[in-house]
């Protein structure tokens, strides 16, 4: 029982230690899973940060390139616009001079034509040169306008002031229709063509100015977008720095947890290993004890087998003895019956002799009857003793069967060595006791 209690206690302690080891392993696996999840999240955040940083760098590069191209284009357009504005101012000045000259000479058209024909020729040549230069500049402006964008031209309402100014340059005299062949009206056709070209030039210039303003607005919007993107970049950089700081903190915490878990595992594992060694030693001792117990059980089983053989032999002897006693009882009963019959005969004889008046002989008969009665009583007592011995032997046989496991092998062997006569002598003593 003590061995069973120790083995159960050791088994319970081993199971509790195994359960603690499983719990520690599960906690360690949970910590490792959390660490892997945090590392995956941090890696994804770093990848996103690097992607956003590359995207911001590309946008900044494209923005700087576009700003540089737009600034160069703006400078070119400003230079062209300043050149065209100077040329336009020169043309307007010359037209105003021509208008002044024509206004001064309108009351006297006839003398003027005859007085200065070389001036009209010179004016025609100047107008032709101005027309050619305006045509070339208009083509350049229109080409520049087409290359800049595909926006629509300015509405006719935008050109009202220019049209009014150019219409004022046309012939205002009432003799325009009446004298078309006059030398003073010869430059007017050239002036009309020149005014149309100036109108086209002004439209192209206004379109260029409009496009420049649009480009300036686009530049402003791009700068605002660049500032917003710069602010977003600063925010993302701040988030990146915070995430890197969190990552460093988490890595430090994970390392601390790992070191602490290793220390706890080592601290918990040392007594566990010691306890396991003790339990292994105890198990080996219990195994040795179990082997010894098995050997003892084998020996005891052999003894029991021998004891059973002895008991069977003794039961056979007892059965034989009981049969002998039964035969003896039967013989005694037969003798008793014979003696009773003899007694009756003697009584009959006594009665017969009494009737014959014999005095001495009846006394003798009385003595004989007394002896026979004593013999009968002895036989009756012997029969009762034998019956009681038979009953006691059957009871002792049942008791010996129930107590056979408690009888030592040495007693059984010593009892088996007794002879049949000695056992027969001991049986009445046991029954009497």
PDB file of C-alpha atoms in Angstrom, residues 70-304:
ATOM      1  CA  UNK A  70       7.434  76.236 -67.195  1.00  0.00           C
ATOM      2  CA  UNK A  71       9.802  78.899 -65.911  1.00  0.00           C
ATOM      3  CA  UNK A  72      11.918  78.603 -69.052  1.00  0.00           C
ATOM      4  CA  UNK A  73       8.795  78.765 -71.194  1.00  0.00           C
ATOM      5  CA  UNK A  74       7.520  81.762 -69.227  1.00  0.00           C
ATOM      6  CA  UNK A  75      10.844  83.528 -69.680  1.00  0.00           C
ATOM      7  CA  UNK A  76      10.773  82.821 -73.404  1.00  0.00           C
ATOM      8  CA  UNK A  77       7.180  84.007 -73.712  1.00  0.00           C
ATOM      9  CA  UNK A  78       7.918  87.091 -71.642  1.00  0.00           C
ATOM     10  CA  UNK A  79      10.879  87.899 -73.904  1.00  0.00           C
ATOM     11  CA  UNK A  80       8.736  87.383 -77.009  1.00  0.00           C
ATOM     12  CA  UNK A  81       5.924  89.398 -75.466  1.00  0.00           C
ATOM     13  CA  UNK A  82       8.252  92.267 -74.591  1.00  0.00           C
ATOM     14  CA  UNK A  83       9.689  92.210 -78.121  1.00  0.00           C
ATOM     15  CA  UNK A  84       6.222  92.137 -79.656  1.00  0.00           C
ATOM     16  CA  UNK A  85       5.039  94.853 -77.286  1.00  0.00           C
ATOM     17  CA  UNK A  86       7.917  97.089 -78.378  1.00  0.00           C
ATOM     18  CA  UNK A  87       7.172  96.369 -82.034  1.00  0.00           C
ATOM     19  CA  UNK A  88       3.482  96.990 -81.406  1.00  0.00           C
ATOM     20  CA  UNK A  89       4.295 100.276 -79.683  1.00  0.00           C
ATOM     21  CA  UNK A  90       6.457 101.308 -82.621  1.00  0.00           C
ATOM     22  CA  UNK A  91       3.704 100.441 -85.107  1.00  0.00           C
ATOM     23  CA  UNK A  92       1.087 102.259 -83.051  1.00  0.00           C
ATOM     24  CA  UNK A  93       3.344 105.301 -82.857  1.00  0.00           C
ATOM     25  CA  UNK A  94       3.854 105.304 -86.599  1.00  0.00           C
ATOM     26  CA  UNK A  95       0.115 104.867 -87.176  1.00  0.00           C
ATOM     27  CA  UNK A  96      -0.610 107.740 -84.842  1.00  0.00           C
ATOM     28  CA  UNK A  97       1.894 109.845 -86.748  1.00  0.00           C
ATOM     29  CA  UNK A  98       0.246 108.846 -90.021  1.00  0.00           C
ATOM     30  CA  UNK A  99      -3.164 109.582 -88.573  1.00  0.00           C
ATOM     31  CA  UNK A 100      -1.948 113.003 -87.484  1.00  0.00           C
ATOM     32  CA  UNK A 101      -0.549 113.696 -90.911  1.00  0.00           C
ATOM     33  CA  UNK A 102      -3.744 112.542 -92.636  1.00  0.00           C
ATOM     34  CA  UNK A 103      -5.875 114.596 -90.222  1.00  0.00           C
ATOM     35  CA  UNK A 104      -3.811 117.719 -90.905  1.00  0.00           C
ATOM     36  CA  UNK A 105      -4.123 117.377 -94.670  1.00  0.00           C
ATOM     37  CA  UNK A 106      -7.764 116.287 -95.012  1.00  0.00           C
ATOM     38  CA  UNK A 107      -9.153 119.813 -95.769  1.00  0.00           C
ATOM     39  CA  UNK A 108      -6.766 120.193 -98.697  1.00  0.00           C
ATOM     40  CA  UNK A 109      -6.487 116.828-100.401  1.00  0.00           C
ATOM     41  CA  UNK A 110      -5.687 117.955-103.864  1.00  0.00           C
ATOM     42  CA  UNK A 111      -2.665 120.156-103.173  1.00  0.00           C
ATOM     43  CA  UNK A 112      -1.263 117.583-100.755  1.00  0.00           C
ATOM     44  CA  UNK A 113      -1.210 114.880-103.374  1.00  0.00           C
ATOM     45  CA  UNK A 114       0.652 117.027-105.768  1.00  0.00           C
ATOM     46  CA  UNK A 115       3.054 118.411-103.244  1.00  0.00           C
ATOM     47  CA  UNK A 116       4.531 115.274-101.655  1.00  0.00           C
ATOM     48  CA  UNK A 117       4.397 112.176-103.892  1.00  0.00           C
ATOM     49  CA  UNK A 118       7.754 110.915-102.626  1.00  0.00           C
ATOM     50  CA  UNK A 119       6.364 110.843 -99.092  1.00  0.00           C
ATOM     51  CA  UNK A 120       3.502 108.558-100.127  1.00  0.00           C
ATOM     52  CA  UNK A 121       5.935 106.205-101.855  1.00  0.00           C
ATOM     53  CA  UNK A 122       8.130 106.138 -98.803  1.00  0.00           C
ATOM     54  CA  UNK A 123       5.058 105.539 -96.626  1.00  0.00           C
ATOM     55  CA  UNK A 124       3.969 102.672 -98.859  1.00  0.00           C
ATOM     56  CA  UNK A 125       7.353 101.046 -98.604  1.00  0.00           C
ATOM     57  CA  UNK A 126       7.348 101.474 -94.832  1.00  0.00           C
ATOM     58  CA  UNK A 127       3.832 100.055 -94.595  1.00  0.00           C
ATOM     59  CA  UNK A 128       4.833  97.054 -96.715  1.00  0.00           C
ATOM     60  CA  UNK A 129       7.848  96.421 -94.469  1.00  0.00           C
ATOM     61  CA  UNK A 130       5.721  96.789 -91.368  1.00  0.00           C
ATOM     62  CA  UNK A 131       3.120  94.424 -92.857  1.00  0.00           C
ATOM     63  CA  UNK A 132       5.775  91.815 -93.602  1.00  0.00           C
ATOM     64  CA  UNK A 133       7.244  92.082 -90.120  1.00  0.00           C
ATOM     65  CA  UNK A 134       3.746  91.907 -88.562  1.00  0.00           C
ATOM     66  CA  UNK A 135       2.890  88.885 -90.711  1.00  0.00           C
ATOM     67  CA  UNK A 136       6.036  87.129 -89.582  1.00  0.00           C
ATOM     68  CA  UNK A 137       5.408  87.981 -85.914  1.00  0.00           C
ATOM     69  CA  UNK A 138       1.734  86.907 -86.187  1.00  0.00           C
ATOM     70  CA  UNK A 139       2.778  83.553 -87.613  1.00  0.00           C
ATOM     71  CA  UNK A 140       5.297  83.112 -84.827  1.00  0.00           C
ATOM     72  CA  UNK A 141       2.685  84.030 -82.195  1.00  0.00           C
ATOM     73  CA  UNK A 142       0.073  81.734 -83.714  1.00  0.00           C
ATOM     74  CA  UNK A 143       2.596  78.895 -83.858  1.00  0.00           C
ATOM     75  CA  UNK A 144       3.560  79.574 -80.249  1.00  0.00           C
ATOM     76  CA  UNK A 145      -0.126  79.687 -79.298  1.00  0.00           C
ATOM     77  CA  UNK A 146      -0.756  76.329 -80.998  1.00  0.00           C
ATOM     78  CA  UNK A 147       2.257  74.752 -79.301  1.00  0.00           C
ATOM     79  CA  UNK A 148       1.421  76.131 -75.853  1.00  0.00           C
ATOM     80  CA  UNK A 149      -2.107  74.675 -75.632  1.00  0.00           C
ATOM     81  CA  UNK A 150      -5.284  74.032 -77.585  1.00  0.00           C
ATOM     82  CA  UNK A 151      -7.369  76.634 -75.785  1.00  0.00           C
ATOM     83  CA  UNK A 152      -9.958  78.619 -77.708  1.00  0.00           C
ATOM     84  CA  UNK A 153      -9.285  82.095 -79.016  1.00  0.00           C
ATOM     85  CA  UNK A 154     -10.469  85.137 -77.148  1.00  0.00           C
ATOM     86  CA  UNK A 155     -14.021  86.251 -77.764  1.00  0.00           C
ATOM     87  CA  UNK A 156     -14.821  89.150 -80.133  1.00  0.00           C
ATOM     88  CA  UNK A 157     -15.788  91.269 -77.153  1.00  0.00           C
ATOM     89  CA  UNK A 158     -12.159  91.211 -76.031  1.00  0.00           C
ATOM     90  CA  UNK A 159     -11.099  92.808 -79.325  1.00  0.00           C
ATOM     91  CA  UNK A 160     -13.607  95.698 -79.335  1.00  0.00           C
ATOM     92  CA  UNK A 161     -11.153  98.283 -78.068  1.00  0.00           C
ATOM     93  CA  UNK A 162      -8.499  97.215 -80.549  1.00  0.00           C
ATOM     94  CA  UNK A 163     -10.991  97.207 -83.423  1.00  0.00           C
ATOM     95  CA  UNK A 164     -12.140 100.703 -82.490  1.00  0.00           C
ATOM     96  CA  UNK A 165      -8.586 101.963 -82.419  1.00  0.00           C
ATOM     97  CA  UNK A 166      -7.789 100.353 -85.757  1.00  0.00           C
ATOM     98  CA  UNK A 167     -11.031 101.541 -87.377  1.00  0.00           C
ATOM     99  CA  UNK A 168     -10.043 105.037 -86.342  1.00  0.00           C
ATOM    100  CA  UNK A 169      -6.955 104.664 -88.484  1.00  0.00           C
ATOM    101  CA  UNK A 170      -9.014 104.123 -91.594  1.00  0.00           C
ATOM    102  CA  UNK A 171     -10.097 106.864 -93.899  1.00  0.00           C
ATOM    103  CA  UNK A 172     -12.377 109.325 -92.094  1.00  0.00           C
ATOM    104  CA  UNK A 173     -12.777 111.820 -94.969  1.00  0.00           C
ATOM    105  CA  UNK A 174     -15.986 111.989 -96.976  1.00  0.00           C
ATOM    106  CA  UNK A 175     -13.980 111.808-100.198  1.00  0.00           C
ATOM    107  CA  UNK A 176     -12.921 108.174 -99.621  1.00  0.00           C
ATOM    108  CA  UNK A 177     -15.516 106.744-101.970  1.00  0.00           C
ATOM    109  CA  UNK A 178     -15.480 109.570-104.479  1.00  0.00           C
ATOM    110  CA  UNK A 179     -11.755 109.637-105.262  1.00  0.00           C
ATOM    111  CA  UNK A 180     -10.284 106.138-105.058  1.00  0.00           C
ATOM    112  CA  UNK A 181      -7.599 106.844-107.614  1.00  0.00           C
ATOM    113  CA  UNK A 182      -6.170 109.830-105.802  1.00  0.00           C
ATOM    114  CA  UNK A 183      -2.517 109.646-104.747  1.00  0.00           C
ATOM    115  CA  UNK A 184      -3.458 110.720-101.186  1.00  0.00           C
ATOM    116  CA  UNK A 185      -5.738 107.650-100.827  1.00  0.00           C
ATOM    117  CA  UNK A 186      -3.312 105.141-102.215  1.00  0.00           C
ATOM    118  CA  UNK A 187      -1.822 104.186 -98.768  1.00  0.00           C
ATOM    119  CA  UNK A 188      -5.267 103.535 -97.269  1.00  0.00           C
ATOM    120  CA  UNK A 189      -5.494  99.982 -98.682  1.00  0.00           C
ATOM    121  CA  UNK A 190      -2.149  99.276 -97.191  1.00  0.00           C
ATOM    122  CA  UNK A 191      -3.371 100.773 -93.920  1.00  0.00           C
ATOM    123  CA  UNK A 192      -6.463  98.544 -93.942  1.00  0.00           C
ATOM    124  CA  UNK A 193      -4.317  95.452 -94.477  1.00  0.00           C
ATOM    125  CA  UNK A 194      -1.964  96.687 -91.818  1.00  0.00           C
ATOM    126  CA  UNK A 195      -4.862  97.233 -89.414  1.00  0.00           C
ATOM    127  CA  UNK A 196      -6.117  93.692 -90.050  1.00  0.00           C
ATOM    128  CA  UNK A 197      -2.675  92.318 -89.376  1.00  0.00           C
ATOM    129  CA  UNK A 198      -2.419  94.448 -86.246  1.00  0.00           C
ATOM    130  CA  UNK A 199      -5.795  93.043 -85.143  1.00  0.00           C
ATOM    131  CA  UNK A 200      -4.544  89.511 -85.693  1.00  0.00           C
ATOM    132  CA  UNK A 201      -1.350  90.396 -83.862  1.00  0.00           C
ATOM    133  CA  UNK A 202      -3.258  91.828 -80.916  1.00  0.00           C
ATOM    134  CA  UNK A 203      -5.454  88.730 -80.753  1.00  0.00           C
ATOM    135  CA  UNK A 204      -2.436  86.449 -80.800  1.00  0.00           C
ATOM    136  CA  UNK A 205      -0.701  88.605 -78.189  1.00  0.00           C
ATOM    137  CA  UNK A 206      -3.788  88.582 -75.958  1.00  0.00           C
ATOM    138  CA  UNK A 207      -4.056  84.808 -76.332  1.00  0.00           C
ATOM    139  CA  UNK A 208      -0.405  84.483 -75.371  1.00  0.00           C
ATOM    140  CA  UNK A 209      -0.987  86.749 -72.361  1.00  0.00           C
ATOM    141  CA  UNK A 210      -4.014  84.693 -71.391  1.00  0.00           C
ATOM    142  CA  UNK A 211      -2.011  81.486 -71.708  1.00  0.00           C
ATOM    143  CA  UNK A 212       0.769  83.030 -69.636  1.00  0.00           C
ATOM    144  CA  UNK A 213      -1.722  83.946 -66.941  1.00  0.00           C
ATOM    145  CA  UNK A 214      -3.129  80.423 -67.067  1.00  0.00           C
ATOM    146  CA  UNK A 215       0.386  79.072 -66.772  1.00  0.00           C
ATOM    147  CA  UNK A 216       1.037  81.376 -63.829  1.00  0.00           C
ATOM    148  CA  UNK A 217      -2.144  80.094 -62.174  1.00  0.00           C
ATOM    149  CA  UNK A 218      -1.065  76.527 -62.887  1.00  0.00           C
ATOM    150  CA  UNK A 219       2.356  77.304 -61.428  1.00  0.00           C
ATOM    151  CA  UNK A 220       0.677  78.753 -58.333  1.00  0.00           C
ATOM    152  CA  UNK A 221      -1.539  75.672 -58.027  1.00  0.00           C
ATOM    153  CA  UNK A 222       1.447  73.408 -58.558  1.00  0.00           C
ATOM    154  CA  UNK A 223       3.350  75.282 -55.894  1.00  0.00           C
ATOM    155  CA  UNK A 224       0.375  74.939 -53.540  1.00  0.00           C
ATOM    156  CA  UNK A 225       0.175  71.231 -54.348  1.00  0.00           C
ATOM    157  CA  UNK A 226       3.920  70.968 -53.841  1.00  0.00           C
ATOM    158  CA  UNK A 227       3.584  72.683 -50.468  1.00  0.00           C
ATOM    159  CA  UNK A 228       0.726  70.332 -49.527  1.00  0.00           C
ATOM    160  CA  UNK A 229       2.780  67.349 -50.637  1.00  0.00           C
ATOM    161  CA  UNK A 230       5.725  68.697 -48.692  1.00  0.00           C
ATOM    162  CA  UNK A 231       3.484  68.991 -45.638  1.00  0.00           C
ATOM    163  CA  UNK A 232       2.221  65.443 -46.232  1.00  0.00           C
ATOM    164  CA  UNK A 233       5.804  64.329 -46.633  1.00  0.00           C
ATOM    165  CA  UNK A 234       6.703  65.978 -43.340  1.00  0.00           C
ATOM    166  CA  UNK A 235       3.704  64.286 -41.697  1.00  0.00           C
ATOM    167  CA  UNK A 236       4.687  60.931 -43.193  1.00  0.00           C
ATOM    168  CA  UNK A 237       8.270  61.437 -42.102  1.00  0.00           C
ATOM    169  CA  UNK A 238       7.020  62.199 -38.604  1.00  0.00           C
ATOM    170  CA  UNK A 239       4.856  59.082 -38.687  1.00  0.00           C
ATOM    171  CA  UNK A 240       7.825  57.114 -39.992  1.00  0.00           C
ATOM    172  CA  UNK A 241      10.002  58.388 -37.181  1.00  0.00           C
ATOM    173  CA  UNK A 242       7.299  57.575 -34.618  1.00  0.00           C
ATOM    174  CA  UNK A 243       6.819  54.114 -36.108  1.00  0.00           C
ATOM    175  CA  UNK A 244      10.559  53.534 -36.124  1.00  0.00           C
ATOM    176  CA  UNK A 245      10.662  54.635 -32.492  1.00  0.00           C
ATOM    177  CA  UNK A 246       7.751  52.296 -31.714  1.00  0.00           C
ATOM    178  CA  UNK A 247       9.513  49.543 -33.645  1.00  0.00           C
ATOM    179  CA  UNK A 248      12.684  50.061 -31.645  1.00  0.00           C
ATOM    180  CA  UNK A 249      10.658  50.087 -28.418  1.00  0.00           C
ATOM    181  CA  UNK A 250       8.789  46.939 -29.435  1.00  0.00           C
ATOM    182  CA  UNK A 251      12.004  45.195 -30.439  1.00  0.00           C
ATOM    183  CA  UNK A 252      13.491  46.121 -27.098  1.00  0.00           C
ATOM    184  CA  UNK A 253      10.384  44.887 -25.289  1.00  0.00           C
ATOM    185  CA  UNK A 254      10.350  41.663 -27.315  1.00  0.00           C
ATOM    186  CA  UNK A 255      14.009  41.098 -26.480  1.00  0.00           C
ATOM    187  CA  UNK A 256      13.287  41.743 -22.796  1.00  0.00           C
ATOM    188  CA  UNK A 257      10.340  39.333 -22.916  1.00  0.00           C
ATOM    189  CA  UNK A 258      12.461  36.718 -24.647  1.00  0.00           C
ATOM    190  CA  UNK A 259      15.257  37.046 -22.086  1.00  0.00           C
ATOM    191  CA  UNK A 260      12.758  36.978 -19.217  1.00  0.00           C
ATOM    192  CA  UNK A 261      10.972  33.948 -20.656  1.00  0.00           C
ATOM    193  CA  UNK A 262      14.286  32.157 -21.108  1.00  0.00           C
ATOM    194  CA  UNK A 263      15.246  32.959 -17.531  1.00  0.00           C
ATOM    195  CA  UNK A 264      11.851  31.850 -16.225  1.00  0.00           C
ATOM    196  CA  UNK A 265      12.009  28.671 -18.273  1.00  0.00           C
ATOM    197  CA  UNK A 266      15.508  27.937 -17.026  1.00  0.00           C
ATOM    198  CA  UNK A 267      14.503  28.749 -13.438  1.00  0.00           C
ATOM    199  CA  UNK A 268      11.407  26.567 -13.698  1.00  0.00           C
ATOM    200  CA  UNK A 269      13.176  23.844 -15.652  1.00  0.00           C
ATOM    201  CA  UNK A 270      15.999  23.350 -13.114  1.00  0.00           C
ATOM    202  CA  UNK A 271      13.740  22.073 -10.279  1.00  0.00           C
ATOM    203  CA  UNK A 272      11.655  20.248 -12.863  1.00  0.00           C
ATOM    204  CA  UNK A 273      14.711  18.405 -14.170  1.00  0.00           C
ATOM    205  CA  UNK A 274      15.774  17.656 -10.612  1.00  0.00           C
ATOM    206  CA  UNK A 275      12.282  16.461  -9.783  1.00  0.00           C
ATOM    207  CA  UNK A 276      12.210  14.367 -12.957  1.00  0.00           C
ATOM    208  CA  UNK A 277      15.520  12.774 -12.009  1.00  0.00           C
ATOM    209  CA  UNK A 278      14.189  12.046  -8.532  1.00  0.00           C
ATOM    210  CA  UNK A 279      11.026  10.574 -10.027  1.00  0.00           C
ATOM    211  CA  UNK A 280      13.061   8.488 -12.449  1.00  0.00           C
ATOM    212  CA  UNK A 281      15.122   7.196  -9.516  1.00  0.00           C
ATOM    213  CA  UNK A 282      11.909   6.522  -7.600  1.00  0.00           C
ATOM    214  CA  UNK A 283      10.429   4.753 -10.624  1.00  0.00           C
ATOM    215  CA  UNK A 284      13.537   2.576 -10.937  1.00  0.00           C
ATOM    216  CA  UNK A 285      13.347   1.758  -7.208  1.00  0.00           C
ATOM    217  CA  UNK A 286       9.651   0.978  -7.531  1.00  0.00           C
ATOM    218  CA  UNK A 287      10.422  -1.196 -10.551  1.00  0.00           C
ATOM    219  CA  UNK A 288      13.001  -3.111  -8.549  1.00  0.00           C
ATOM    220  CA  UNK A 289      10.540  -3.463  -5.676  1.00  0.00           C
ATOM    221  CA  UNK A 290       7.904  -4.626  -8.124  1.00  0.00           C
ATOM    222  CA  UNK A 291      10.300  -7.237  -9.493  1.00  0.00           C
ATOM    223  CA  UNK A 292      11.065  -8.413  -5.956  1.00  0.00           C
ATOM    224  CA  UNK A 293       7.345  -8.515  -5.215  1.00  0.00           C
ATOM    225  CA  UNK A 294       6.743 -10.521  -8.375  1.00  0.00           C
ATOM    226  CA  UNK A 295       9.458 -12.975  -7.358  1.00  0.00           C
ATOM    227  CA  UNK A 296       7.920 -13.250  -3.891  1.00  0.00           C
ATOM    228  CA  UNK A 297       4.497 -13.739  -5.448  1.00  0.00           C
ATOM    229  CA  UNK A 298       5.914 -16.487  -7.663  1.00  0.00           C
ATOM    230  CA  UNK A 299       7.420 -18.190  -4.638  1.00  0.00           C
ATOM    231  CA  UNK A 300       4.183 -17.752  -2.693  1.00  0.00           C
ATOM    232  CA  UNK A 301       2.263 -19.185  -5.627  1.00  0.00           C
ATOM    233  CA  UNK A 302       4.566 -22.196  -5.629  1.00  0.00           C
ATOM    234  CA  UNK A 303       3.998 -22.595  -1.887  1.00  0.00           C
ATOM    235  CA  UNK A 304       0.250 -22.286  -2.423  1.00  0.00           C
TER     236      UNK A 304
END
